[in-house]
Coordinates of C-alpha atoms and ligand atoms in Angstrom, one line a residue:
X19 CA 123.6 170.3 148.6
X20 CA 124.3 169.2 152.0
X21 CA 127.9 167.4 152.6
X22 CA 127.5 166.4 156.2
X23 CA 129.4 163.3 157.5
X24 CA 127.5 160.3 158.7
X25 CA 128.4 157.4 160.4
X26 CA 129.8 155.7 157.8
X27 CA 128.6 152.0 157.4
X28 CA 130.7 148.5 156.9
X29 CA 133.2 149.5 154.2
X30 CA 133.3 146.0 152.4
X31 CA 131.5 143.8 154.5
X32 CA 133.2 141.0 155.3
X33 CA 129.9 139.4 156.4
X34 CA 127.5 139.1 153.1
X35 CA 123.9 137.7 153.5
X36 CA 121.9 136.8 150.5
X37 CA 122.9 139.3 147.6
X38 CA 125.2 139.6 145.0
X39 CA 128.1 141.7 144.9
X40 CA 132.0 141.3 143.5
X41 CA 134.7 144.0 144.9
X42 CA 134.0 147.6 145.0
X43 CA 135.2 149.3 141.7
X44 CA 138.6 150.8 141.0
X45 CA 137.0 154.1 141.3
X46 CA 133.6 154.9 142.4
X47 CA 133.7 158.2 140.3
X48 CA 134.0 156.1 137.2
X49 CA 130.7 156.2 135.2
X50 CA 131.2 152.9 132.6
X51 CA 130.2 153.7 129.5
X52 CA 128.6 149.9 129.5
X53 CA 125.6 151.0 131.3
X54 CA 125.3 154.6 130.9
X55 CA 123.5 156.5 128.2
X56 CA 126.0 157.4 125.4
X57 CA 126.4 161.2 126.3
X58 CA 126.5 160.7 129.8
X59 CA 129.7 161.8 130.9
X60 CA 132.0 163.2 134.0
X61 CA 133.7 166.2 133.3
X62 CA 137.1 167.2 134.1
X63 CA 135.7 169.4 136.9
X64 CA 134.0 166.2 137.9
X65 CA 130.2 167.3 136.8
X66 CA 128.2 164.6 135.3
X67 CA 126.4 165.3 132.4
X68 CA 124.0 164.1 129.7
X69 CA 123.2 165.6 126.5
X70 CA 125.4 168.5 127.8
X71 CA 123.6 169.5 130.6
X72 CA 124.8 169.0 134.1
X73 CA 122.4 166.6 136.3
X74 CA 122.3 168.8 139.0
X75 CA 120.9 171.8 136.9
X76 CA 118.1 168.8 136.0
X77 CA 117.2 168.1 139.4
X78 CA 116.6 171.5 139.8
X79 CA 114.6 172.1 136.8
X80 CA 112.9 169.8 136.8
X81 CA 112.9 167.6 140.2
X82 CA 113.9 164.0 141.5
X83 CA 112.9 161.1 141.7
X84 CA 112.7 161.4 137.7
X85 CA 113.8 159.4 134.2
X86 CA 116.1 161.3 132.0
X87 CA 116.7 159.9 128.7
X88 CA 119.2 160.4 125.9
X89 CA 117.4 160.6 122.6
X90 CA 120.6 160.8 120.4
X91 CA 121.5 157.7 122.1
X92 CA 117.9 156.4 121.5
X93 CA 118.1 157.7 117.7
X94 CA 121.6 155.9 117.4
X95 CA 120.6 152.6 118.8
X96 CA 117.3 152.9 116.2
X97 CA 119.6 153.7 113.3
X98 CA 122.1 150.9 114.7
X99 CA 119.4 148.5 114.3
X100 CA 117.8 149.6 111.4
X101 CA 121.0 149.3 109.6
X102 CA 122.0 146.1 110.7
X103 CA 119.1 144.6 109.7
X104 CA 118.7 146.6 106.5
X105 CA 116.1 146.8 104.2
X106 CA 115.0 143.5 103.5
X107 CA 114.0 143.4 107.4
X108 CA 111.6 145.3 109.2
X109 CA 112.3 146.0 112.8
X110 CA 110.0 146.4 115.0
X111 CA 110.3 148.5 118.4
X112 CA 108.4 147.0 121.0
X113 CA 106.3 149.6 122.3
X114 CA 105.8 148.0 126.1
X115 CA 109.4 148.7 127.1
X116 CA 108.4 152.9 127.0
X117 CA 106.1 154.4 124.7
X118 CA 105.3 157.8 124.4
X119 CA 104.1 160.2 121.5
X120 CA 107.3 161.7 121.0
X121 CA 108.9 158.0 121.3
X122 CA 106.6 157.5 118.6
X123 CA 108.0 160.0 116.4
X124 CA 111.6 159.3 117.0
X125 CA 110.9 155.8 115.8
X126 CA 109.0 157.5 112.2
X127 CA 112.2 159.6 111.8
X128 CA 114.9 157.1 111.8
X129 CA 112.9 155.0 110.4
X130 CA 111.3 152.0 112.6
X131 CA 108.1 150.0 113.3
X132 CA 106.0 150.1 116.1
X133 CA 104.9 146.7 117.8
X134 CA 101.7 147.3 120.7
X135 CA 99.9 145.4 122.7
X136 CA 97.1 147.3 123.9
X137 CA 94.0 149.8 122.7
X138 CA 96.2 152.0 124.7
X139 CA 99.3 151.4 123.4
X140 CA 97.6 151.5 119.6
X141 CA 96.2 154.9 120.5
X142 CA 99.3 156.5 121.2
X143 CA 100.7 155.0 118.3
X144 CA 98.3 156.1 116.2
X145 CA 97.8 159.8 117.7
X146 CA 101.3 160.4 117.0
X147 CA 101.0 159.7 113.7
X148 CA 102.7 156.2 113.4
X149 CA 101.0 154.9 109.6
X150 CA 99.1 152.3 110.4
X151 CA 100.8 150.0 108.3
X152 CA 103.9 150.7 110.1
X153 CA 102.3 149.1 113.0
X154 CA 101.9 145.3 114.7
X155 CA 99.4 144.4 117.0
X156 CA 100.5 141.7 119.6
X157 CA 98.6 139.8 122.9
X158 CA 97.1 136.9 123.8
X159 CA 93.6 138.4 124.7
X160 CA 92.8 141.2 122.5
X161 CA 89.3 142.4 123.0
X162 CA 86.8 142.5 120.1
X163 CA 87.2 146.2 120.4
X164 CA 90.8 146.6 120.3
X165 CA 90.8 144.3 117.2
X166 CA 88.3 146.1 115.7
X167 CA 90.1 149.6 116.0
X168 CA 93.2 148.2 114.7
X169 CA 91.4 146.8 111.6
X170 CA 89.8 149.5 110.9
X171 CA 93.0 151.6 111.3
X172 CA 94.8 149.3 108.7
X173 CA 97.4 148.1 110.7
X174 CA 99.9 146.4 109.2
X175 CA 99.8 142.7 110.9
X176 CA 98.0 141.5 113.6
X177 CA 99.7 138.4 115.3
X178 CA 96.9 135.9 116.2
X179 CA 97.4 134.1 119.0
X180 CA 95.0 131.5 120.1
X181 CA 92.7 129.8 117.9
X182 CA 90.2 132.1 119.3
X183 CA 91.3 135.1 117.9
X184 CA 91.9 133.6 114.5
X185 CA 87.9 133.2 113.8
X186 CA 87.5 136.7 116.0
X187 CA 89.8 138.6 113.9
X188 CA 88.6 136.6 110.6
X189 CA 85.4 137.4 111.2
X190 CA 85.6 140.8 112.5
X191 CA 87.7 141.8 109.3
X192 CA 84.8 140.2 107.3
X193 CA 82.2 141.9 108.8
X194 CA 84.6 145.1 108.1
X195 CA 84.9 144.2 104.6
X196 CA 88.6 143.7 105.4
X197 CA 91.3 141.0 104.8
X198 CA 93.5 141.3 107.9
X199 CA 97.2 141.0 107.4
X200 CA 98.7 138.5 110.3
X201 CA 100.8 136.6 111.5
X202 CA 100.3 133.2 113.7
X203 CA 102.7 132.8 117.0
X204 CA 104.1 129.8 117.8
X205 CA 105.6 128.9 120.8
X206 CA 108.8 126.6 119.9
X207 CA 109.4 125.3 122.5
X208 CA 112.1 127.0 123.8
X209 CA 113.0 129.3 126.9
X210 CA 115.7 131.5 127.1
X211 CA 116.7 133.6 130.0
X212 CA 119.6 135.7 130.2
X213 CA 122.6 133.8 129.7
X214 CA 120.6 130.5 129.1
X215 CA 118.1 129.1 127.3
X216 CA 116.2 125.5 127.3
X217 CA 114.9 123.7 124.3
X218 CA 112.5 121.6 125.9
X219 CA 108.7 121.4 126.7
X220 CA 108.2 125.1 127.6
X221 CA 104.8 125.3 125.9
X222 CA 103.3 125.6 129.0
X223 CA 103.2 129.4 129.3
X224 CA 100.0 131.5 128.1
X225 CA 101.6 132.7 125.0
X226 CA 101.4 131.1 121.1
X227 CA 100.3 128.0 119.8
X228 CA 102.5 124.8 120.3
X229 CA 104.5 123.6 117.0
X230 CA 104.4 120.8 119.0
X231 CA 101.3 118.3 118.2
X232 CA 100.3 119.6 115.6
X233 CA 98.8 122.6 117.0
X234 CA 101.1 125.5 114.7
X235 CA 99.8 123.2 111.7
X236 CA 96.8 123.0 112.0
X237 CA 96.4 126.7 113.1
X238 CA 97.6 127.8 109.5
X239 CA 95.3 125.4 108.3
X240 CA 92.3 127.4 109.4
X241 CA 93.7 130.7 108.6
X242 CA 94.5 129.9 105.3
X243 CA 90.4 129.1 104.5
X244 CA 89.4 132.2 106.5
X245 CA 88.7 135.5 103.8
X246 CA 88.8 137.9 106.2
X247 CA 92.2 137.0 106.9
X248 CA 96.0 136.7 105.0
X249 CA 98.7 134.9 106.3
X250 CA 101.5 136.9 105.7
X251 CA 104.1 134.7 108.6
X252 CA 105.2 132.8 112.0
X253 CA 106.0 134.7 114.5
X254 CA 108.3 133.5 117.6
X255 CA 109.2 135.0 120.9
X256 CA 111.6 133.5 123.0
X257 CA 111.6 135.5 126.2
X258 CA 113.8 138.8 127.0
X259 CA 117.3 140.0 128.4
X260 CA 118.8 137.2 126.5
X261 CA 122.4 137.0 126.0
X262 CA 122.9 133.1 124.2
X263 CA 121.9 133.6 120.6
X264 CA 121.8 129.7 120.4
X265 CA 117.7 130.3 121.5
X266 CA 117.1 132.0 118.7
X267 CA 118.8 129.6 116.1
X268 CA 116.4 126.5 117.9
X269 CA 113.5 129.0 117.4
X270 CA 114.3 130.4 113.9
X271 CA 115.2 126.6 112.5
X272 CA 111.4 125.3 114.2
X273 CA 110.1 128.3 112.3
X274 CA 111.5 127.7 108.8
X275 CA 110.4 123.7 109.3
X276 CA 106.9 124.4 109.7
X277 CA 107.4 127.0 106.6
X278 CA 108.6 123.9 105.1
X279 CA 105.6 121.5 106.3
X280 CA 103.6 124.6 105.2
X281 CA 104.6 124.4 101.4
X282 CA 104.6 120.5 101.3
X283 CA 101.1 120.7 102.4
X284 CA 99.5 123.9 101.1
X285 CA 102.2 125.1 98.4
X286 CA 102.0 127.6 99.7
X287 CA 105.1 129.9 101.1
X288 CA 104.8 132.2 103.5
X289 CA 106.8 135.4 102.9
X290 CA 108.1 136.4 106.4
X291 CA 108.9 135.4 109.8
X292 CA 109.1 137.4 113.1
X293 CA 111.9 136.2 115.8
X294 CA 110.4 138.1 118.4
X295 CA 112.9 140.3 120.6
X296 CA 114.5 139.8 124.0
X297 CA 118.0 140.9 123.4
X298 CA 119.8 141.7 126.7
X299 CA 121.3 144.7 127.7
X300 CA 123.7 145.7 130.3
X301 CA 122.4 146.4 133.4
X302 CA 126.2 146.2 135.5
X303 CA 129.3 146.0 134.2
X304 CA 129.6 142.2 134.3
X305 CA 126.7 142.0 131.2
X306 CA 128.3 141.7 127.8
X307 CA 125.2 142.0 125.2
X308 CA 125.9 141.6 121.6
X309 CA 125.6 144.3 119.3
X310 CA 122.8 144.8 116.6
X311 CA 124.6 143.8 113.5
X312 CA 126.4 140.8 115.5
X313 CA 122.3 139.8 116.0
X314 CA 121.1 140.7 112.4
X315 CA 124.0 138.2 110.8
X316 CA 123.6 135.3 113.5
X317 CA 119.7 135.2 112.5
X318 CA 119.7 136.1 108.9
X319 CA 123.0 133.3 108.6
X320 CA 120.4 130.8 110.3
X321 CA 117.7 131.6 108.6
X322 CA 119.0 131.3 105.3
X323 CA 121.0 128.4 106.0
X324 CA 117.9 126.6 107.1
X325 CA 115.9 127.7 104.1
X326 CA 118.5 126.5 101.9
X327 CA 118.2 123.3 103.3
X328 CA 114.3 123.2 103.0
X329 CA 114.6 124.3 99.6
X330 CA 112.8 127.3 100.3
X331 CA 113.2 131.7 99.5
X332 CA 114.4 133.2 102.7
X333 CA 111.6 135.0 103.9
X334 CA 111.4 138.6 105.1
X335 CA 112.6 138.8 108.8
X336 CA 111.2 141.0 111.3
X337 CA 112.6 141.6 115.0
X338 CA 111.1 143.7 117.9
X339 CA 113.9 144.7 119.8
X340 CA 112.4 146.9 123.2
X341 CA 114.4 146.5 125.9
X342 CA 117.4 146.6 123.5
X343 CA 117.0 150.0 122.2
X344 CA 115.2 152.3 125.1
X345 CA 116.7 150.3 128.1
X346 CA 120.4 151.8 127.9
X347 CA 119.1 155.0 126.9
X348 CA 117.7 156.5 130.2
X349 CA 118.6 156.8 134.1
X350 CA 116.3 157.5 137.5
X351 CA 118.0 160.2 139.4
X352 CA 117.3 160.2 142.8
X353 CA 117.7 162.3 146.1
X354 CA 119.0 160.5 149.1
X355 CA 117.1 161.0 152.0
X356 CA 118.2 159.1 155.0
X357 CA 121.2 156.8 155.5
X358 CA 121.1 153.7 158.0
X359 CA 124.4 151.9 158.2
X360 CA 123.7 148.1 159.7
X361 CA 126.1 146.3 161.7
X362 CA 127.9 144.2 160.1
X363 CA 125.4 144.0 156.8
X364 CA 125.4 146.8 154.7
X365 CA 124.6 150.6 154.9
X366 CA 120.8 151.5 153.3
X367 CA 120.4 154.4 151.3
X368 CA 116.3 155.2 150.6
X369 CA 115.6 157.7 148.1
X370 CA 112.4 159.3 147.2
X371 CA 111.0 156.8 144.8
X372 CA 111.4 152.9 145.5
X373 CA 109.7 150.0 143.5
X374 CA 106.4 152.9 142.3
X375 CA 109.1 153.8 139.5
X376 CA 111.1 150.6 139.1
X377 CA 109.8 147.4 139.9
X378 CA 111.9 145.3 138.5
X379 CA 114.6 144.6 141.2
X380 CA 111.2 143.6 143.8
X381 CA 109.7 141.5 140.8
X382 CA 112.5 139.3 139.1
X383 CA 115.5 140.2 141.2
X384 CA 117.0 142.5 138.7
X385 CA 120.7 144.0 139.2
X386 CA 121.2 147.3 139.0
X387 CA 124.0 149.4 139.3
X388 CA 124.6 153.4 141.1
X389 CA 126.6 156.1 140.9
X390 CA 126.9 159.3 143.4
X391 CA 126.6 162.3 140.4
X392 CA 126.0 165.8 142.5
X393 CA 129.6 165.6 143.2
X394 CA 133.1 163.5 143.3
X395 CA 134.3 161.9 146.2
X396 CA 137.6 160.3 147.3
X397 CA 135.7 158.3 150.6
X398 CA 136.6 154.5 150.6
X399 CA 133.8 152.6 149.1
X400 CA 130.5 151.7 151.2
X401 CA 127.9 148.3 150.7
X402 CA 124.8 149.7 150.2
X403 CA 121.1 148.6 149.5
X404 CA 119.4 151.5 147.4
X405 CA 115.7 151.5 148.8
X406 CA 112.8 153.1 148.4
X407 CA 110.4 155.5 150.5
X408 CA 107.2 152.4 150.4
X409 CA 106.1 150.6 153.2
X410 CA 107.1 147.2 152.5
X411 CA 110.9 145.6 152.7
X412 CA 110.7 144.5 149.4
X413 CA 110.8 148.4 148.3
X414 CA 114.4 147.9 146.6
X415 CA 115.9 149.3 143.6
X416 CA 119.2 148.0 143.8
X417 CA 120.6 145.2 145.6
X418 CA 123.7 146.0 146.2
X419 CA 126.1 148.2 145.1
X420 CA 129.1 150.7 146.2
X421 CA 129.2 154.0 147.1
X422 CA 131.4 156.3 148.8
X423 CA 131.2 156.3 152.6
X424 CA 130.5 160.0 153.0
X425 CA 127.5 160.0 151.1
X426 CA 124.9 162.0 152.7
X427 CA 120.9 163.4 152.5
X428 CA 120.4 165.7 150.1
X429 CA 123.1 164.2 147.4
X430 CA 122.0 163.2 144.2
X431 CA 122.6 159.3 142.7
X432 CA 121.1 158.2 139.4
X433 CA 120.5 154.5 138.5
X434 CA 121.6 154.0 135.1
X435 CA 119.8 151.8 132.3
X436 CA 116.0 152.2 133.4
X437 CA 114.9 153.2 129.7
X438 CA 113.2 149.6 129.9
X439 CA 110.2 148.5 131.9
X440 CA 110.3 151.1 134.5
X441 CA 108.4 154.2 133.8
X442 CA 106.0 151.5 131.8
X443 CA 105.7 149.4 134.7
X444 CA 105.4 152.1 137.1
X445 CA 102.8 152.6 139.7
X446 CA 100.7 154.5 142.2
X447 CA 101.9 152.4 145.0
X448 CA 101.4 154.5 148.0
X449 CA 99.8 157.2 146.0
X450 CA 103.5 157.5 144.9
X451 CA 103.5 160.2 142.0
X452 CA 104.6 159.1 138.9
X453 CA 108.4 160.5 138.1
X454 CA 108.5 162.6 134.6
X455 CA 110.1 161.1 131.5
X456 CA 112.4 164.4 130.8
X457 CA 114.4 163.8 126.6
X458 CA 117.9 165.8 126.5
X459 CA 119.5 166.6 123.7
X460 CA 122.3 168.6 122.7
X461 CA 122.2 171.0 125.6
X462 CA 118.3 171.2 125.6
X463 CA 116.1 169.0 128.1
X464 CA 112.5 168.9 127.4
X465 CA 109.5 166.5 129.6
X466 CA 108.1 163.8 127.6
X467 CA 105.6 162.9 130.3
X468 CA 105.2 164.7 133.0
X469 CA 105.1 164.5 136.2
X470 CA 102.1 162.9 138.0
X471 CA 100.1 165.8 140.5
X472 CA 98.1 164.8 143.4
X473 CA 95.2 166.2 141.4
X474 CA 95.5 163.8 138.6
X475 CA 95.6 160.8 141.9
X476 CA 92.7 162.9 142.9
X477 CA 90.7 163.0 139.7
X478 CA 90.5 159.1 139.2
X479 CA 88.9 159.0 142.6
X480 CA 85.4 160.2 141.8
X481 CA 83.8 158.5 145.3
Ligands
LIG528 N1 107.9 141.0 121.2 C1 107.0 140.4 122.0 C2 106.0 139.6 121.4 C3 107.2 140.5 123.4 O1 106.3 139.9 124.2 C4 108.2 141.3 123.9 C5 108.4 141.5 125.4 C6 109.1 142.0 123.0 C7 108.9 141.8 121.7 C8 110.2 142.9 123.5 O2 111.1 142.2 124.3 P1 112.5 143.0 124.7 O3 113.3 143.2 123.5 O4 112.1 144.3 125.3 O5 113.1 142.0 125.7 N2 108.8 143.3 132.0 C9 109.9 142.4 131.7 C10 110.0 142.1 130.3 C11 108.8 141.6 129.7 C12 108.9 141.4 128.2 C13 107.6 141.1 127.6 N3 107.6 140.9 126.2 C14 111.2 143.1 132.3 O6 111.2 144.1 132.9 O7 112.3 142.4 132.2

């Protein structure tokens, strides 16, 4: 790997345009455990490894830019959750954060559910071998053909969520000579981002039906006539990468009062609730996300508490933790290609990948952190942008960041905590080739999806 010198850029930059940045860290070879995948680790010889295996030997095998992901940290966070919650809750990984088949049968051997939102997503679900019944089935447009696979599969719920869908699913499961398990979702009128959340008037989002006016009422009202159909809960999703858990005790108590409204006016009580996911994760060593059990007592406290108040059983809870279980799990490792220091700004660094295998940082302004891992280095520290190889400025994966001013083409850095919402939002931007998903383990690295080719770029194209 090359080790030239380069013109090395501002070291601290005095002058800061938009961004965010505090002081560069103690020491740049540092990998905090915060954001990195459990077994990620620098050696004494200053190697970085995961699962045992040094990144460099990775690269080689198996290229860059590519996601590698630490399934005994994955399997941990599954069981962490799992065992927080325990077994009078279900929980519920949310397929959309990353989903593959051998995802898939991680999440049957320790012991999880799978929510989906798509045909697509149910099919690899289901060709993995995920029971059916082990399985939720979320959106807010479902076709008629996607809700007729998954009722035919016998999946376990399906969360209805218009008044739509209620008569398309009630009727499709009559027609099927079904009676569909579901759930209704409300939207509670609450928003939470990150460290905040906001209890008022947020029903106007595409999601749920509004507990407010009525609408959550009368929507179990019609389900409760339909055959084909039996309401088995509320479900409520707040939003994701929360930190405050006070979101979720406004959501969970608007929940358990229209189970109370339910039982005054039907006497009838529903058996379970679903509080949705959304809980944050570190992405920089400033986040401070709670821990699975620290979640599981703050909702099942609330929940009770409030059902003790409303005189009812605490129902069966249900979470769908995504982000919260694959996100810490996995890094992109990238190869720096060239290095332009600016004036007075900051130095960028473009690698060969960009906002095709993370768009988060062009889409919501997400902060990321980066390390240098083909080597150590005792340079002073460097502002840098980390950007992609697309043709558009917006082509940036992070921000801003330190590293050390003698980095140079050729070396290797690895952005950690990309489990989440990369490789699933991923795309062909540029004809960019879609990076491999590679699991390590204990010394053994195998791909979980592979690489994109130019002929699979060339097989869709069929002009
Ligand atoms: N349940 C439902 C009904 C959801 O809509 C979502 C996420 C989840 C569970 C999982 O949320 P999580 O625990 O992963 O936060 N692309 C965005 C996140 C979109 C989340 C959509 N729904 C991002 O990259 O931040």
């Amino acid at each position: 790997m090359s080790r030239s010198a380069h013109p090395a850029g501002p070291r601290h930059a005095d002058v800061m345009t938009e961004g965010h940045y505090t002081a560069p860290p103690a020491d740049l070879n540092a990998l905090d455990p915060k954001v990195w995948a459990r077994t990620v680790t620098r050696t004494e010889d200053g190697a970085v490894t995961v699962g045992g295996i040094e990144v460099t030997r990775l690269a080689e095998e198996f290229g860059t830019p590519a996601y590698f992901l630490d399934e005994s940290d994955f399997r941990a966070r599954c069981r962490a959750w799992a065992d927080a919650f325990g077994p009078g809750a279900d929980v519920f990984y949310a397929g959309k954060a990353f989903l593959s088949r051998a995802v898939v049968r991680w999440l049957q051997e320790e012991g999880l559910n799978l929510d989906v939102c798509s045909g697509g997503e149910l099919t690899t679900a289901l060709d993995a071998g995920m029971p059916a019944e082990r399985i939720a089935f979320h959106g807010n447009n479902k076709t008629v053909a996607e809700i007729e696979r998954a009722v035919k599969a016998g999946v376990g719920r399906i969360v209805l969520d218009s008044f739509q869908e209620i008569a398309r699913v009630a009727h499709i499961a009559q027609r099927l000579g079904r009676r569909q398990r579901v759930q209704i979702r409300v939207t509670v009128g609450v928003e939470a981002h990150t460290h905040e959340f906001i209890a008022t008037a947020h029903e106007d989002q595409k999601f749920g039906i509004a507990l407010a006016g009525g609408q959550a009422a009368e929507a179990v009202r019609r389900a409760l006539t339909l055959d084909g159909l039996e309401l088995i809960g509320i479900h409520s999703h707040i939003g994701s990468q929360i930190f405050d858990m006070a979101g979720f005790e406004v959501s969970a108590r608007r929940v358990v009062q229209l189970l109370a409204e339910v039982r005054d006016e039907h006497g009838v009580e529903l058996p379970e609730i679903d509080l949705g996911g959304g809980l944050g994760i570190a992405y920089t060593s400033e986040d401070d996300p709670r821990e699975p059990h620290e979640i599981a007592k703050a909702l099942g406290d609330i929940v009770t508490r409030e059902c003790e108040s409303a005189g009812l059983a605490t129902p069966r809870i249900s979470v769908e933790p995504g982000r919260a279980i694959v996100g810490p799990t996995a890094f992109t490792l990238y190869e720096v290609g060239t290095i332009k220091p600016l004036e007075g700004l900051r130095t960028y660094v473009s690698v060969d990948g960009g906002m095709s295998d993370n768009i988060r940082t062009a889409l919501y302004d997400a902060e990321y952190t980066v390390a240098l891992v083909s080597r150590t280095s005792d340079a002073e520290p460097m502002l840098v942008r980390v950007v992609g190889k697309h043709c558009e400025s917006g082509d940036i994966v992070v921000k801003d960041a330190f590293l050390p001013s003698d980095l140079a083409p050729g070396d290797l850095i690895a952005v950690p905590a990309t489990g989440a919402y990369c490789r699933s939002m991923a795309s062909n931007y540029n004809h960019a080739l879609r990076p491999p998903v590679v699991a390590v383990r204990d010394g053994r690295a195998r791909v979980i999806v592979r690489r994109e080719t130019e002929e699979d770029l060339l097989r869709l194209d069929v002009g």
